[in-house]
Short mmCIF file of C-alpha atoms and ligand atoms in Angstrom, two decimals:
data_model
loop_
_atom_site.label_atom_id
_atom_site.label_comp_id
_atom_site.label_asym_id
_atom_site.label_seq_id
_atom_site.Cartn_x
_atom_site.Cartn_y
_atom_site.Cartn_z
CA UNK A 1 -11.48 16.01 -17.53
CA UNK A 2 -15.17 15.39 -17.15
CA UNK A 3 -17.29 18.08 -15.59
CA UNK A 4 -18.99 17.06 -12.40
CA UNK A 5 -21.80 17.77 -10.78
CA UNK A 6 -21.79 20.49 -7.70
CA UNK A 7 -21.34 18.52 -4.71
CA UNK A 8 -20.25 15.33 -6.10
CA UNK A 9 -16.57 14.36 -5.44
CA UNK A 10 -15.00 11.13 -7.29
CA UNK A 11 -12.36 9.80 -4.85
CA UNK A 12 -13.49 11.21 -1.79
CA UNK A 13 -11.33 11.07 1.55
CA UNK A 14 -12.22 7.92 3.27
CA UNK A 15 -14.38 8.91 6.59
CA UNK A 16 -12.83 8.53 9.91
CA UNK A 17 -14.17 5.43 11.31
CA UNK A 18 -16.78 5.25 13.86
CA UNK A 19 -16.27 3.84 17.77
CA UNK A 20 -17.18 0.66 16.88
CA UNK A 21 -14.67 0.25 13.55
CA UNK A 22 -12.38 1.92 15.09
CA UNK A 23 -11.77 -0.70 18.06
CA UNK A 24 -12.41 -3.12 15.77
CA UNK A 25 -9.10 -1.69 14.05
CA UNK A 26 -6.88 -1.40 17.06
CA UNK A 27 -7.83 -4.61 18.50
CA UNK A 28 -6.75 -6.53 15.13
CA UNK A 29 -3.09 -4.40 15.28
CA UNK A 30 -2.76 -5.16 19.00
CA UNK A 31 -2.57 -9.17 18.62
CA UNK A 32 0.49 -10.66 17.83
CA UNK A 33 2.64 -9.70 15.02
CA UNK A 34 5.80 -11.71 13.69
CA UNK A 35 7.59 -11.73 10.27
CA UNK A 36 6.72 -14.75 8.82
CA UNK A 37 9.20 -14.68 5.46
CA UNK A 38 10.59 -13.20 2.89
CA UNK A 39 9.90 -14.92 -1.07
CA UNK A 40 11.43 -15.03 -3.99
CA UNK A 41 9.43 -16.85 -6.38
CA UNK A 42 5.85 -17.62 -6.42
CA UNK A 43 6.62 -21.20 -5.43
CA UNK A 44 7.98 -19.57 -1.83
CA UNK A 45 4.29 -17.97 -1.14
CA UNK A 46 3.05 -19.43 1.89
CA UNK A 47 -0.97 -21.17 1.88
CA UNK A 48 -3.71 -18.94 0.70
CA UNK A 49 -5.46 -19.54 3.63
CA UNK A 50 -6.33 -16.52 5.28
CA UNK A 51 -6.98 -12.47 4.72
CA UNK A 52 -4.30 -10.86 2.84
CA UNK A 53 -3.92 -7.34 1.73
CA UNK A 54 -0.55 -5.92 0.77
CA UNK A 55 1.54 -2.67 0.29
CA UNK A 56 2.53 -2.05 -3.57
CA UNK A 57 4.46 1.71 -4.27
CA UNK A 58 7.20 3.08 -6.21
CA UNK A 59 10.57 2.60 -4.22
CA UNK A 60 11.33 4.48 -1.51
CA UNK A 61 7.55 5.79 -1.01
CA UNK A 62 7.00 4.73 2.51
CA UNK A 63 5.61 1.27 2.11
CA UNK A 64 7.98 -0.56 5.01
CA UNK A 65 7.13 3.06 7.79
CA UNK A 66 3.93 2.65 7.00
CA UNK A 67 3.80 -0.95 8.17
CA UNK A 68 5.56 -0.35 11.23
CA UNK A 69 3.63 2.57 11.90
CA UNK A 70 0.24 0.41 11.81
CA UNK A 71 1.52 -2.22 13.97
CA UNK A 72 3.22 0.24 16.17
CA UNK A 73 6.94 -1.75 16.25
CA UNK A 74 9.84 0.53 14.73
CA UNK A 75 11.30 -1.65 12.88
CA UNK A 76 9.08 -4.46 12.33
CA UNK A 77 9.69 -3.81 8.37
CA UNK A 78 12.66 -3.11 7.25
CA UNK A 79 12.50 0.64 5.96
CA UNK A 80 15.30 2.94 4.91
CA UNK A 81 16.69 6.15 2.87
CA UNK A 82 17.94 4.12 0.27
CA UNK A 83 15.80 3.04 -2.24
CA UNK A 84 15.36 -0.86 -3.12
CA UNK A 85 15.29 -1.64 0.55
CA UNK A 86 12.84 -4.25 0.93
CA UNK A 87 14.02 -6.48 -2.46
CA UNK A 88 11.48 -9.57 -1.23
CA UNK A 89 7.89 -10.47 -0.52
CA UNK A 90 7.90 -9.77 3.24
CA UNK A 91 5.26 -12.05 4.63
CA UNK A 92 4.19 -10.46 8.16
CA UNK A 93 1.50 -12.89 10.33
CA UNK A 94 -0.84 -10.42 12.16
CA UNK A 95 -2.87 -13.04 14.87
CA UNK A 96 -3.72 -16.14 12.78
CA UNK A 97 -6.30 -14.10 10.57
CA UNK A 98 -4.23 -12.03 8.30
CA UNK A 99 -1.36 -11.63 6.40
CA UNK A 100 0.23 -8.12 5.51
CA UNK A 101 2.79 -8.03 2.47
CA UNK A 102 5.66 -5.77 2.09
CA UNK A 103 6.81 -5.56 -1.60
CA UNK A 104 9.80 -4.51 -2.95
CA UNK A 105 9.43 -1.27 -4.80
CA UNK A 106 9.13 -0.69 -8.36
CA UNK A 107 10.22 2.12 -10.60
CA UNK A 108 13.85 1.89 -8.79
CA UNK A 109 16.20 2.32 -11.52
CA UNK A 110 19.70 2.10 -9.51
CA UNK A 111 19.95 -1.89 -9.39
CA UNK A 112 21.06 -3.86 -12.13
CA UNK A 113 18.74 -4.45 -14.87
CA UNK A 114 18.10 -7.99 -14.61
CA UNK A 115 17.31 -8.24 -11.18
CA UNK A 116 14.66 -5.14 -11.58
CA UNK A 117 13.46 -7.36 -13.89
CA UNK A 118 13.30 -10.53 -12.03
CA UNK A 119 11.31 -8.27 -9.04
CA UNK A 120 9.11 -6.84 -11.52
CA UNK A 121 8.10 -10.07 -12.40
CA UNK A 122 7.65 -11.55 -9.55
CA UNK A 123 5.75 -8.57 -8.13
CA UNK A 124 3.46 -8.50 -11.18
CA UNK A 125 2.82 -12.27 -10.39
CA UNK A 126 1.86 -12.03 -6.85
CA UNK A 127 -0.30 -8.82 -7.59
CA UNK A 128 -2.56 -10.55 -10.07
CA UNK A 129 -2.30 -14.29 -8.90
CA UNK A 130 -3.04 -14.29 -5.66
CA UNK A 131 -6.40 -15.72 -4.85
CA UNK A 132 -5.87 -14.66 -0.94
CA UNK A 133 -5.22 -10.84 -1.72
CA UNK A 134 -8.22 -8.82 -0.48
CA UNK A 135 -7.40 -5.22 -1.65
CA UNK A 136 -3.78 -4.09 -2.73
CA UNK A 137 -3.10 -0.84 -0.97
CA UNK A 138 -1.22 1.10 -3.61
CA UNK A 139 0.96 3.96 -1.86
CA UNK A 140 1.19 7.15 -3.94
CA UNK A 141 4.48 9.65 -2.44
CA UNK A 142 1.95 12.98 -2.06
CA UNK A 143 4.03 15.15 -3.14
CA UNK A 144 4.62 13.37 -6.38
CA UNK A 145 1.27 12.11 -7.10
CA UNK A 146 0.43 8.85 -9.42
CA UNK A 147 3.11 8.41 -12.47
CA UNK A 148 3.91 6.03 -15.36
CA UNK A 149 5.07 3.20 -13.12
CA UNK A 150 2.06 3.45 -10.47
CA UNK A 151 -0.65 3.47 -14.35
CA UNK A 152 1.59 -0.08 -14.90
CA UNK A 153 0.53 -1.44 -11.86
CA UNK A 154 -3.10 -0.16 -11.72
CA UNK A 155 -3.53 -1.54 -15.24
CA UNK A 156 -2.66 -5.01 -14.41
CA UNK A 157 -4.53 -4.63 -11.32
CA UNK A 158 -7.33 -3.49 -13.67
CA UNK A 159 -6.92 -6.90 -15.54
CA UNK A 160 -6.81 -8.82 -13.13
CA UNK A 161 -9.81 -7.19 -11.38
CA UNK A 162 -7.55 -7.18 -8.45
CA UNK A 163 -9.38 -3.57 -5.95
CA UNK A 164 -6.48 -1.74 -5.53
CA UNK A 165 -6.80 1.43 -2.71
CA UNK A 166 -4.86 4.68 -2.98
CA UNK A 167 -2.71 5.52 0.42
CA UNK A 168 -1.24 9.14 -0.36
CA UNK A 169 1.86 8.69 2.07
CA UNK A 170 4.37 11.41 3.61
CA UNK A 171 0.84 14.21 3.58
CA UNK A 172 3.22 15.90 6.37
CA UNK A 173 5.43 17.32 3.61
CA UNK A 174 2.60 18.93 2.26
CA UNK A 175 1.23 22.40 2.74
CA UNK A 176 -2.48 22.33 2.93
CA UNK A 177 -2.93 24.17 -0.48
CA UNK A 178 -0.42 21.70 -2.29
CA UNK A 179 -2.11 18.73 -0.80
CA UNK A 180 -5.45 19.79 -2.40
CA UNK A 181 -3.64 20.47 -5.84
CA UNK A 182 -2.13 16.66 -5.38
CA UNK A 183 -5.48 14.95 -4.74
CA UNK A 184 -7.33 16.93 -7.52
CA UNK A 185 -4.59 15.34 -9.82
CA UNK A 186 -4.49 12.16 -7.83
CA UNK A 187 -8.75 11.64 -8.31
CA UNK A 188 -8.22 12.64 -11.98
CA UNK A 189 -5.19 9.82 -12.79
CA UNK A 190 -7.59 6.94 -11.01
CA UNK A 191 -10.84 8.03 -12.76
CA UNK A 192 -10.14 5.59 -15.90
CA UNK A 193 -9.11 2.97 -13.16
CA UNK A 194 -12.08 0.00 -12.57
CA UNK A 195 -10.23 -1.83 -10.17
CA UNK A 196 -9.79 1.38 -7.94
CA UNK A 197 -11.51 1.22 -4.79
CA UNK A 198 -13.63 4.82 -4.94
CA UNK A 199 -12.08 6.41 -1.44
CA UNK A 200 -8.63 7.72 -0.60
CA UNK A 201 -6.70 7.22 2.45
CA UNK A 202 -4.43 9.73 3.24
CA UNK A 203 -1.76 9.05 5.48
CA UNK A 204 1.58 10.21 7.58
CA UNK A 205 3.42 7.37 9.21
CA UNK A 206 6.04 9.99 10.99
CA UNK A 207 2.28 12.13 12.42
CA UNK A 208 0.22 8.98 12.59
CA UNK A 209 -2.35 11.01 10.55
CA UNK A 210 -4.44 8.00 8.79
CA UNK A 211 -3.04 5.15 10.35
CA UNK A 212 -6.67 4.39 12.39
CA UNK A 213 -8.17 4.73 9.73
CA UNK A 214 -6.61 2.12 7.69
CA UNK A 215 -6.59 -0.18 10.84
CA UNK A 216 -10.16 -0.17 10.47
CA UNK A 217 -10.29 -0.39 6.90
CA UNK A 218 -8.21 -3.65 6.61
CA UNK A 219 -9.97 -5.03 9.73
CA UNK A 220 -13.23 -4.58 7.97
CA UNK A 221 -11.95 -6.50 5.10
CA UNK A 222 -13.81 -9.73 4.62
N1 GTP B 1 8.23 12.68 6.39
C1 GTP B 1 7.87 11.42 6.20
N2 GTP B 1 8.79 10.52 5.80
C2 GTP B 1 8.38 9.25 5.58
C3 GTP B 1 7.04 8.85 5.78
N3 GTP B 1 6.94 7.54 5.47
C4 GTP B 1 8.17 7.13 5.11
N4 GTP B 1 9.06 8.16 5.18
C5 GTP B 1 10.50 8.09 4.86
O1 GTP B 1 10.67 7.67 3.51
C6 GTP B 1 11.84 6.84 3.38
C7 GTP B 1 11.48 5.53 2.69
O2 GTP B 1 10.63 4.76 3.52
P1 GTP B 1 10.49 3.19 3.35
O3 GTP B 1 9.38 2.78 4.25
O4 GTP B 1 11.78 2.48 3.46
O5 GTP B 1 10.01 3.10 1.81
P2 GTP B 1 9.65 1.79 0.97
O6 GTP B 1 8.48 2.16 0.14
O7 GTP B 1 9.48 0.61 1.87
O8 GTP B 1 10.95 1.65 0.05
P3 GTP B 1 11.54 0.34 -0.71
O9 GTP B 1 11.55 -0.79 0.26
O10 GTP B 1 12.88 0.79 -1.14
O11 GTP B 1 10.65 0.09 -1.88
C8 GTP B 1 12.38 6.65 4.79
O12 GTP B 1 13.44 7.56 4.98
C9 GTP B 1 11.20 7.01 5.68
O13 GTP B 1 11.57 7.51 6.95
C10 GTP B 1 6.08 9.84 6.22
O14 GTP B 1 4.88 9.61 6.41
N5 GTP B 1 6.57 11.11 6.42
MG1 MG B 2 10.41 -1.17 1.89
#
């Protein structure tokens, strides 16, 4: 690991937002939120037409909460104990500016092999061919920090020069000296990443820690 200089932190925490962003944020979640659909194939993607950004993680990390607990509906996205819950590309229409994707989750080895395959594909397809994505919020389980399946994803975000943000989900498992030792080992794993947007979000959809924040971050989004 490169040595840094005192006082300089790779990956830093993203800052709470100010008034202004902040408002910005909760006005954007308050409008009207519906499920739009839920695709299959590329061909199913509805019109490029408008802000997207969109919630990538292993199975079973907290992709589908952590939708619900932005837009403040319970069960908005489908979320569960069992992993492979969400198994299409949920399409959610937030207002008529903005489009936030559920995807299924990868590295879920308990469904038959062929149709992990045929999400895996199709997830890899959206995630690097989608002119309309803005950022790709990539959610990484805190307590298990960034592994083989997450580098995948990252690389072919990477390739596709697709920015890709780091959510650390579930932080309320975490003791406060275990959730330093994950984001020293989380800031080290993204170093080699280009594609990784340079600030953390760290986040507890059952608390409500970070969820503001990333209100304002996506509502910021250009
Ligand atoms: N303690 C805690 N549990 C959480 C949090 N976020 C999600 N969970 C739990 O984690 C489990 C999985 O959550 P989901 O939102 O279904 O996960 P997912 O990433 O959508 O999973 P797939 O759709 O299977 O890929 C559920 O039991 C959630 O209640 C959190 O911030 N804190
Ligand atoms: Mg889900």
């Amino acid at each position: 690991m490169p040595t840094l200089p005192p006082g300089s932190l790779t990956f830093p925490e993203t800052p709470p937002p100010d008034d202004a962003a902040c408002e910005q944020g909760r006005k954007l979640f308050a409008q009207q939120i519906d499920f739009l659909k839920g695709v299959v194939a590329m061909d199913g993607l509805p019109a490029a037409d408008r802000i997207e950004v969109c919630f990538a993680g292993r199975s079973n990390v907290g992709k589908s909460t952590l939708i619900n607990a932005l837009t403040g509906r319970k069960a908005l996205a489908r979320a569960s104990n069992t992993p492979g819950r969400t198994q299409e590309i949920n399409f959610f229409m937030l207002s008529d500016s903005h489009y936030l994707v559920d995807l299924p989750g990868y590295g879920y080895a308990n469904a038959p092999l062929k149709v992990v395959e045929k999400w895996q594909r199709l997830l890899r397809a959206y995630l690097t061919g989608r002119p309309s994505l803005r950022r790709a919020f990539v959610l990484i389980d805190a307590r298990r920090g960034i592994k083989a399946p997450d580098q995948e994803i990252m690389a072919d975000l990477d390739r596709a020069a697709v920015t890709f943000q780091v959510v650390l989900t579930k932080i309320d498992k975490l003791k406060a000296g275990e959730l330093e030792k994950a984001l020293a080992s989380v800031r080290r794993d993204l170093a080699p990443h280009p594609a990784a947007f340079p600030e953390l979000i760290l986040t507890s959809s059952q608390k409500g820690d970070g969820i503001e924040t990333l209100r304002a971050v996506i509502a910021g989004l250009e």
